XYZ file of C-alpha atoms in Angstrom:
625
model
C -1.542 71.284 11.427
C -0.762 74.885 12.307
C 2.536 76.404 13.463
C 2.636 77.982 16.904
C 4.270 81.343 17.574
C 7.467 79.543 18.542
C 7.548 77.715 15.252
C 6.351 74.398 16.717
C 3.507 72.437 15.232
C 0.499 71.003 17.129
C 0.591 67.221 17.445
C -1.750 65.352 15.064
C -5.164 64.418 16.445
C -6.370 60.811 15.985
C -10.136 60.524 15.577
C -11.870 57.128 15.736
C -15.452 56.844 14.548
C -17.331 54.035 16.261
C -19.927 51.957 14.399
C -23.472 53.167 14.951
C -24.508 50.193 17.099
C -21.423 50.517 19.288
C -21.743 54.278 19.604
C -25.327 53.741 20.785
C -23.979 51.937 23.854
C -22.843 55.296 25.189
C -26.479 55.647 26.220
C -26.796 54.355 29.811
C -30.160 52.774 28.956
C -28.855 50.877 25.955
C -25.704 49.883 27.808
C -27.827 48.520 30.646
C -30.022 46.668 28.148
C -26.970 45.173 26.457
C -25.650 43.937 29.802
C -29.025 42.369 30.633
C -29.146 40.638 27.252
C -25.584 39.359 27.616
C -26.223 38.017 31.127
C -29.433 36.279 30.057
C -27.673 34.643 27.124
C -24.927 33.350 29.405
C -27.579 31.615 31.518
C -29.127 30.126 28.397
C -25.760 28.818 27.216
C -25.528 26.926 30.504
C -29.005 25.473 29.928
C -28.050 24.344 26.414
C -24.824 22.850 27.735
C -26.759 20.630 30.150
C -29.494 19.747 27.644
C -29.488 17.235 24.817
C -31.796 15.483 22.381
C -34.734 13.779 24.058
C -38.166 12.349 23.215
C -39.681 14.178 20.187
C -36.237 15.454 19.158
C -35.319 11.925 18.144
C -38.607 11.457 16.312
C -37.901 14.541 14.194
C -34.468 13.242 13.197
C -35.872 9.824 12.350
C -38.637 11.397 10.252
C -36.105 13.525 8.385
C -34.218 10.447 7.181
C -37.333 8.570 6.109
C -38.924 11.395 4.095
C -38.018 13.875 1.404
C -38.631 17.575 1.941
C -42.047 17.647 0.269
C -45.228 19.609 0.871
C -46.915 16.433 2.070
C -44.184 15.858 4.641
C -43.944 19.372 6.093
C -47.725 19.711 6.401
C -48.156 16.582 8.489
C -49.613 17.114 11.938
C -47.261 16.069 14.742
C -49.013 15.303 18.021
C -51.636 17.933 17.327
C -49.175 20.548 16.040
C -49.504 21.907 12.499
C -46.121 23.523 11.966
C -44.715 23.258 8.437
C -41.944 25.750 9.126
C -40.746 23.873 12.198
C -40.802 20.504 10.433
C -38.870 21.938 7.484
C -36.278 23.408 9.842
C -35.803 20.106 11.692
C -35.448 18.306 8.360
C -32.719 20.662 7.162
C -30.737 20.579 10.411
C -31.067 16.797 10.696
C -29.882 16.261 7.137
C -26.910 18.576 7.676
C -25.802 16.474 10.639
C -27.854 13.856 12.466
C -27.939 14.345 16.228
C -25.467 17.225 16.196
C -26.360 19.074 19.387
C -23.852 21.854 18.760
C -25.588 22.675 15.463
C -29.086 22.571 16.928
C -28.121 24.474 20.075
C -26.269 27.061 17.986
C -29.333 27.783 15.853
C -31.522 27.992 18.969
C -29.061 30.351 20.659
C -28.803 32.668 17.648
C -32.598 32.836 17.412
C -32.827 33.650 21.133
C -30.166 36.345 20.856
C -32.065 37.921 17.966
C -35.289 37.687 19.960
C -33.672 39.470 22.904
C -32.494 42.375 20.747
C -35.862 42.632 19.013
C -37.676 42.652 22.357
C -35.582 45.681 23.301
C -36.504 47.313 19.995
C -40.208 46.684 20.673
C -40.022 48.361 24.066
C -38.135 51.322 22.613
C -40.743 51.630 19.866
C -43.545 51.637 22.405
C -42.062 53.772 25.147
C -38.910 55.402 23.829
C -35.378 54.918 25.095
C -35.707 55.530 28.830
C -34.665 53.671 31.977
C -38.240 52.521 32.651
C -38.032 49.966 29.814
C -35.260 47.997 31.547
C -37.467 46.227 34.155
C -39.947 44.802 31.582
C -37.004 43.837 29.383
C -35.419 41.966 32.291
C -38.789 40.409 33.068
C -38.825 38.769 29.644
C -35.130 37.984 29.271
C -34.875 36.100 32.565
C -38.353 34.584 32.689
C -38.116 30.980 33.965
C -41.311 30.296 32.017
C -39.309 30.326 28.783
C -36.417 28.110 29.892
C -37.866 24.562 29.549
C -39.133 25.312 26.040
C -35.756 26.849 25.156
C -33.649 23.863 26.243
C -35.833 21.196 24.621
C -35.330 21.322 20.871
C -38.788 19.935 19.995
C -40.351 22.725 22.066
C -37.864 25.419 21.044
C -38.731 25.093 17.333
C -42.268 26.149 18.296
C -41.681 28.526 21.192
C -38.757 30.669 20.032
C -40.074 31.384 16.486
C -43.520 32.116 17.947
C -42.012 34.637 20.361
C -40.048 36.162 17.488
C -43.262 36.463 15.478
C -45.031 38.057 18.448
C -42.324 40.670 18.959
C -41.935 41.493 15.261
C -45.683 41.640 14.617
C -46.228 43.906 17.627
C -43.415 46.225 16.560
C -44.802 46.540 13.036
C -48.361 47.011 14.334
C -47.286 49.824 16.665
C -45.734 51.692 13.746
C -48.791 51.067 11.594
C -51.153 52.308 14.318
C -49.091 55.500 14.560
C -49.639 56.202 10.890
C -46.089 55.508 9.718
C -47.248 53.628 6.630
C -49.514 50.844 5.384
C -46.485 48.645 4.759
C -46.115 48.132 8.504
C -49.626 46.697 8.655
C -48.684 44.243 5.909
C -45.492 43.403 7.768
C -47.477 42.646 10.918
C -49.699 40.295 8.902
C -46.648 38.598 7.406
C -45.195 37.983 10.856
C -48.526 36.485 11.949
C -48.235 34.033 9.049
C -44.648 33.233 10.077
C -45.804 32.516 13.610
C -48.469 30.115 12.321
C -45.829 28.301 10.262
C -44.009 27.326 13.456
C -46.796 27.003 16.004
C -50.559 26.557 16.002
C -50.633 29.316 18.631
C -49.661 31.715 15.872
C -53.370 32.089 15.057
C -53.783 34.084 18.264
C -51.234 36.743 17.316
C -53.862 38.461 15.172
C -56.261 38.697 18.112
C -53.487 40.084 20.314
C -52.641 42.743 17.732
C -56.271 43.829 17.459
C -56.754 43.896 21.238
C -53.632 45.960 21.958
C -54.276 48.292 19.017
C -57.779 49.168 20.158
C -56.931 49.182 23.863
C -53.670 51.099 23.977
C -52.602 52.419 20.568
C -55.626 54.076 18.956
C -58.852 55.584 20.221
C -57.628 55.703 23.803
C -59.944 58.561 24.695
C -63.071 57.166 22.968
C -63.300 53.998 25.021
C -62.035 50.521 24.279
C -65.289 48.979 23.076
C -66.107 51.980 20.874
C -62.657 51.955 19.315
C -63.068 48.399 18.001
C -65.622 49.022 15.218
C -63.806 52.242 14.350
C -60.551 50.329 13.865
C -62.295 47.768 11.657
C -63.888 50.510 9.515
C -60.649 52.435 9.061
C -58.532 49.410 8.144
C -61.063 46.854 6.936
C -58.799 45.595 4.155
C -56.010 44.730 6.579
C -58.227 42.990 9.132
C -60.088 41.174 6.346
C -56.722 39.852 5.191
C -56.019 38.658 8.746
C -59.388 36.843 8.822
C -58.700 35.242 5.432
C -55.319 33.982 6.612
C -56.869 32.530 9.767
C -59.542 30.796 7.701
C -56.949 29.339 5.303
C -54.770 28.096 8.154
C -57.757 26.505 9.903
C -58.847 24.778 6.703
C -55.342 23.451 6.101
C -55.108 22.180 9.675
C -58.448 20.380 9.485
C -57.552 18.882 6.115
C -54.280 17.463 7.492
C -55.498 16.243 10.879
C -55.755 12.721 9.474
C -51.954 12.566 9.152
C -51.722 12.146 12.944
C -54.566 9.752 13.838
C -55.351 9.502 17.524
C -53.265 12.564 18.401
C -54.049 16.216 18.907
C -57.511 17.638 19.495
C -59.782 15.485 21.657
C -62.875 15.888 23.775
C -61.448 16.871 27.196
C -62.467 15.093 30.360
C -64.101 17.747 32.568
C -62.235 16.778 35.730
C -58.862 16.606 33.980
C -59.498 19.877 32.139
C -60.386 21.805 35.286
C -57.375 20.495 37.198
C -55.106 21.225 34.217
C -56.273 24.844 33.986
C -55.968 25.220 37.747
C -52.348 24.095 37.629
C -51.415 26.022 34.480
C -52.996 29.374 35.337
C -53.200 29.008 39.100
C -49.688 27.795 39.868
C -47.330 27.519 36.888
C -47.853 30.922 35.261
C -48.120 33.130 38.382
C -45.095 31.569 40.058
C -43.034 31.800 36.859
C -44.166 35.378 36.229
C -42.504 36.588 39.441
C -39.296 34.559 39.103
C -40.377 31.136 40.378
C -41.150 28.332 40.656
C -37.828 27.790 42.497
C -38.433 24.007 42.483
C -38.991 21.589 39.598
C -40.170 17.989 39.330
C -37.700 15.969 37.204
C -38.903 14.229 34.017
C -36.999 12.675 31.077
C -37.617 15.861 29.076
C -36.669 18.310 31.839
C -38.569 19.627 34.830
C -42.198 20.308 35.617
C -42.908 23.439 37.638
C -43.215 22.470 41.288
C -43.811 25.671 43.265
C -44.710 25.286 46.912
C -48.008 26.623 48.217
C -46.098 29.482 49.852
C -44.472 30.456 46.539
C -47.853 30.371 44.795
C -49.460 32.524 47.500
C -46.642 35.096 47.370
C -46.804 35.120 43.556
C -50.501 35.931 43.533
C -49.964 38.602 46.178
C -47.227 40.262 44.105
C -49.337 40.183 40.939
C -52.311 41.566 42.870
C -50.264 44.444 44.265
C -48.952 45.324 40.796
C -52.467 45.260 39.373
C -53.849 47.519 42.117
C -50.976 50.012 41.952
C -51.174 50.246 38.169
C -54.952 50.740 38.142
C -54.809 53.348 40.914
C -52.211 55.497 39.156
C -52.386 54.664 35.459
C -55.293 55.370 33.148
C -56.252 52.425 30.948
C -54.013 50.070 32.940
C -56.893 47.656 33.417
C -57.099 47.186 29.667
C -53.565 45.794 29.565
C -54.368 43.325 32.354
C -57.526 42.211 30.545
C -55.516 41.615 27.370
C -53.035 39.509 29.334
C -55.799 37.490 30.963
C -57.565 36.982 27.666
C -54.380 35.789 25.996
C -53.635 33.317 28.796
C -57.122 31.839 28.514
C -57.627 31.872 24.743
C -54.095 31.208 23.488
C -52.631 29.066 26.267
C -55.253 27.415 28.478
C -57.943 26.446 25.954
C -55.589 24.996 23.274
C -53.730 23.022 25.945
C -56.995 21.609 27.285
C -58.182 20.699 23.785
C -54.893 18.967 22.959
C -54.071 17.380 26.328
C -57.234 17.582 28.423
C -58.018 13.882 28.126
C -54.683 12.698 29.532
C -53.437 14.004 32.840
C -53.728 17.346 34.658
C -49.971 17.273 35.301
C -49.642 18.803 31.830
C -50.574 22.041 33.588
C -47.176 22.010 35.294
C -45.342 22.221 31.951
C -44.282 25.844 31.634
C -43.672 25.445 27.899
C -47.408 25.839 27.405
C -47.190 29.420 28.700
C -43.709 30.303 27.426
C -45.171 32.649 24.806
C -47.118 34.430 27.557
C -43.802 35.746 28.916
C -43.647 38.176 25.963
C -47.262 39.222 26.429
C -46.814 39.637 30.192
C -43.757 41.862 29.791
C -45.518 44.066 27.219
C -48.815 44.261 29.105
C -47.130 45.023 32.423
C -45.167 47.803 30.747
C -48.376 49.173 29.205
C -50.088 49.019 32.602
C -47.337 51.098 34.205
C -45.918 53.322 31.460
C -47.443 55.706 28.908
C -46.647 54.924 25.297
C -44.813 57.506 23.235
C -47.127 60.420 22.495
C -49.765 59.437 25.059
C -51.127 62.345 27.074
C -53.112 62.370 30.289
C -51.651 58.961 31.168
C -52.023 59.081 34.969
C -54.989 59.518 37.263
C -52.997 61.123 40.056
C -49.467 62.414 40.653
C -46.881 59.679 40.860
C -44.532 59.281 43.857
C -41.259 61.193 43.735
C -38.718 59.879 41.238
C -36.200 58.680 43.870
C -38.889 56.486 45.432
C -39.942 55.131 42.053
C -36.344 54.356 41.157
C -35.727 52.619 44.476
C -38.896 50.524 44.119
C -38.028 49.544 40.551
C -34.449 48.569 41.451
C -35.501 46.503 44.475
C -38.316 44.761 42.600
C -36.183 44.012 39.547
C -33.311 42.854 41.744
C -35.523 40.450 43.671
C -36.971 39.123 40.426
C -33.516 38.543 38.939
C -32.305 36.683 42.035
C -35.361 34.426 42.075
C -35.113 33.802 38.337
C -31.455 32.821 38.492
C -32.230 30.424 41.348
C -35.156 28.925 39.406
C -33.094 28.510 36.238
C -30.301 26.871 38.209
C -32.783 24.480 39.813
C -34.169 23.604 36.392
C -30.710 22.778 35.067
C -30.374 20.155 37.782
C -33.340 18.244 36.327
C -31.737 17.893 32.887
C -30.544 14.400 31.945
C -28.657 15.159 28.761
C -25.670 13.017 29.750
C -27.750 9.811 29.617
C -29.033 10.383 26.074
C -25.686 11.734 24.890
C -23.870 8.618 26.122
C -26.456 6.341 24.516
C -26.334 8.035 21.099
C -22.537 8.336 21.131
C -22.238 4.627 21.904
C -24.746 3.685 19.204
C -22.931 5.852 16.646
C -19.586 4.233 17.489
C -21.103 0.745 17.276
C -22.634 1.457 13.884
C -19.381 2.924 12.583
C -17.504 -0.229 13.576
C -20.146 -2.696 12.352
C -19.435 -4.486 9.026
C -21.790 -3.835 6.129
C -23.111 -7.384 6.462
C -24.395 -6.831 10.018
C -28.096 -7.620 10.415
C -29.695 -5.349 13.025
C -33.247 -5.964 14.154
C -35.435 -3.112 15.444
C -35.961 -2.759 19.170
C -37.511 0.114 21.133
C -35.172 2.676 22.614
C -35.150 2.669 26.435
C -38.200 4.225 28.065
C -36.056 6.846 29.821
C -35.023 8.144 26.388
C -38.260 7.833 24.372
C -41.563 7.067 26.074
C -43.457 3.870 25.119
C -46.503 5.964 24.135
C -44.684 6.680 20.842
C -45.177 3.083 19.690
C -43.179 1.979 16.654
C -41.767 5.495 16.286
C -39.335 4.665 19.092
C -37.779 1.711 17.266
C -34.049 1.742 16.600
C -34.689 1.258 12.867
C -36.350 4.677 12.901
C -34.333 6.660 15.440
C -30.811 5.215 15.200
C -30.713 4.608 11.446
C -29.692 8.279 10.807
C -26.427 7.478 12.589
C -25.635 4.631 10.180
C -24.062 4.758 6.738
C -26.573 4.201 3.900
C -25.966 0.471 3.432
C -26.534 -0.286 7.118
C -29.466 2.111 7.248
C -31.208 0.092 4.535
C -30.487 -3.211 6.290
C -31.864 -1.813 9.563
C -35.120 -0.927 7.816
C -35.411 -4.387 6.238
C -33.556 -6.997 8.325
C -33.212 -10.437 6.752
C -33.099 -13.916 8.258
C -29.730 -14.529 9.872
C -27.820 -16.779 12.225
C -26.209 -13.775 13.909
C -28.939 -11.190 14.578
C -27.952 -8.088 16.499
C -29.928 -5.484 18.451
C -29.121 -2.433 20.535
C -29.122 -2.958 24.295
C -30.015 -0.391 26.959
C -26.577 1.213 26.678
C -26.612 1.550 22.890
C -24.303 -1.407 22.229
C -24.911 -3.956 19.496
C -25.367 -7.358 21.141
C -26.828 -10.725 20.155
C -30.588 -10.871 19.813
C -32.947 -13.157 21.652
C -36.720 -13.603 21.352
C -38.574 -12.049 24.251
C -41.340 -14.030 25.976
C -44.096 -14.848 23.527
C -44.570 -18.325 22.093
C -42.046 -21.119 22.738
C -42.135 -24.753 21.749
C -39.368 -27.226 22.533
C -38.743 -30.862 21.697
C -40.005 -33.394 24.178
C -37.860 -34.588 27.063
C -37.057 -37.882 25.390
C -37.098 -36.602 21.831
C -34.113 -35.708 19.675
C -36.157 -33.588 17.276
C -39.604 -32.019 17.228
C -42.131 -34.218 15.455
C -43.362 -33.490 11.958
C -46.537 -34.618 10.244
C -46.272 -35.035 6.507
C -43.154 -32.876 6.494
C -44.665 -30.001 8.489
C -45.089 -28.745 12.037
C -48.079 -26.710 13.183
C -48.393 -24.489 16.263
C -51.991 -23.219 16.504
C -51.414 -21.396 19.805
C -48.716 -19.122 18.437
C -49.857 -15.515 17.946
C -48.106 -13.094 15.608
C -48.780 -9.381 16.063
C -46.792 -8.551 12.939
C -45.217 -5.199 12.284
C -41.566 -4.458 12.883
C -41.571 -5.759 16.443
C -42.238 -9.442 15.797
C -39.533 -12.019 15.107
C -39.337 -15.750 14.975
C -36.560 -18.150 15.779
C -35.688 -21.769 14.957
C -33.205 -23.906 16.852
C -32.060 -26.761 14.619
C -29.295 -28.954 13.331
C -28.760 -29.658 9.656
C -26.799 -32.489 8.049
C -26.671 -30.496 4.812
C -28.020 -27.228 3.464
C -31.783 -27.218 3.073
C -34.712 -24.871 3.333
C -37.976 -24.601 5.230
C -40.971 -22.343 4.690
C -42.592 -20.594 7.640
C -46.265 -19.804 7.081
C -47.804 -17.013 9.171
C -51.272 -16.192 7.896
C -50.784 -15.171 4.260
C -47.065 -14.568 4.722
C -44.497 -17.106 3.504
C -40.926 -16.892 4.806
C -38.294 -19.125 3.205
C -35.345 -19.916 5.464
C -32.079 -21.380 4.219
C -30.687 -23.687 6.890
C -27.125 -24.935 7.149
C -24.940 -26.333 9.839
C -23.733 -23.480 12.073
C -22.009 -23.356 15.481
C -25.113 -21.844 17.080
C -27.701 -23.943 15.267
C -30.088 -20.981 15.405
C -31.738 -18.694 12.875
C -33.887 -15.604 13.442
C -36.279 -14.115 10.917
C -38.666 -11.126 10.720
C -42.412 -11.780 10.816
C -44.699 -9.150 9.325
C -47.932 -11.125 9.092
C -50.678 -10.884 11.713
C -52.134 -14.270 12.489
C -52.962 -16.898 15.065
C -50.970 -20.011 14.452
C -47.804 -20.698 12.473
C -46.768 -23.620 10.303
C -43.285 -24.784 9.379
C -42.979 -26.811 6.195
C -39.895 -28.831 5.274
C -39.377 -28.003 1.603
C -37.559 -31.340 1.229
C -39.074 -33.828 3.711
C -36.057 -36.149 3.234
C -33.499 -33.454 4.169
C -31.639 -34.166 7.413
C -33.135 -31.223 9.320
C -33.759 -31.561 13.049
C -35.801 -28.748 14.611
C -35.396 -28.587 18.376
C -37.185 -25.338 19.227
C -39.514 -22.692 17.824
C -39.987 -19.166 19.185
C -42.169 -16.240 18.223
C -42.143 -12.879 20.015
C -40.431 -9.502 20.189
C -36.713 -8.933 19.522
C -34.686 -8.181 22.638
C -31.084 -7.974 23.732
C -29.748 -11.145 25.320
C -30.196 -10.928 29.065
C -32.627 -7.998 28.895
C -36.399 -7.890 28.930
C -38.095 -5.895 26.141
C -38.380 -2.137 26.763
């Protein structure tokens, strides 16, 4: 402080130094980007709020509680997906807390927030910090194509890490192509490996890096085709490493395909494949790329894209106009569009056809199969319209005046944001999280209140929660056991004969078990007991399918405790009978056979059998799911 001429001192000055990241927000571009990121994350919070575990989510939790975290477990193929990183992540989160949506949604949200910031960094690395990067950033952040895969946990563990790997690998590759150091090339390779760990589509990141490097980052003046061999010669060690990684991943995938028999790669049916591609690339992607589809078709796992013909026509018109404008004004713009088209065909369409082309073409309406293309579209569109940092002679002709460009960009981005918000809102209306949440909450409460002695037989979860195509993987002993304490979990896996068998009904409540229609035999109209021959009863027409979904039942009366042996093929089941109020005992049947035989271990024991049943376990009053 200094004294003034009048003897007074100047007041002290308070200086506050802002953190670097906060001080950066004084830039209008970065402030605008931060607002876009924040708004997009708010929308995604709403999606997560309306979502819940469904379908494959439950399978992952069940698998986590039946397996240790071993190399064999994480390298199993799940429905055609080889994704050790994703399986390991689901195991860890499931073991921390089974069916904890807040935990799962929190991890997904944090990963998405990181992805949003890194997407901004990629655009700044490519084009510098200028207002022109905000439209492509908004294009990615609000893309409806990414929403279904984001809200469904089983899809998010593939889609979000893959998009992270894409963004990080591209950022590192840009810096490597600019000569900033060989370490960035190695980093790009490492991020390719990370992408493969979470999604089989990660193998295509290498091809994308090579295509964009040769098309837009190096050798721009020598021609795209000519730049390819030059790039390989200059950096042959790096690209050889990429090829080696791809070969190793492919070998590992082929070696582990047997862990998912009957799932994954198949020979597509030509008609189904063509219709699938037509829907995926002809309707789903173009409508989602411009903010659609506006309408969705509800399914248990969310919504399928359902754009109207008018929306599809307008979408193609918009994309066509952008392509023409970019090619007319921007040198090398066509290269970016070719890269986008190649990625859609090679990384999205062909793998989807190989994996799902023998089922139904409606798979082409699932936007999760092109969620990763949202990143590629945003980058390629930006490359088609904007020169990268340091690029000279970028335009063929003078551009329109800046005010007109600004107005066009604002109007286009504004229209896109409005359509995207409408589409995301429409998708939220298809979510059925409340149904699954209520079911699992009820089941958890029932298991918590059940005594340790409760015998719970496996029954399939309702079809609107887990589809029947999942077979025994949808049984309660697999999917609801993680909610039980260890002693009950063990009893659910190996139920024993009991007079008071319980199963879960359609609402998740534990109720008495009955035997669903299968084989029934009752005593004759004028008979007190079913007849025996030499102390045994035989039923040659009874068929046992075995497995966890077959049970038997005896209705009887007993003057004193005794035992009978049930013979099903090679299986022998000893039942201890005693007088009970119900006069009924249920027992698991694992053997596969035609015909069953019931032997009285003591032919003189006062046992009176009045009925025999063999079939599937079901809740009383309900048909099997």
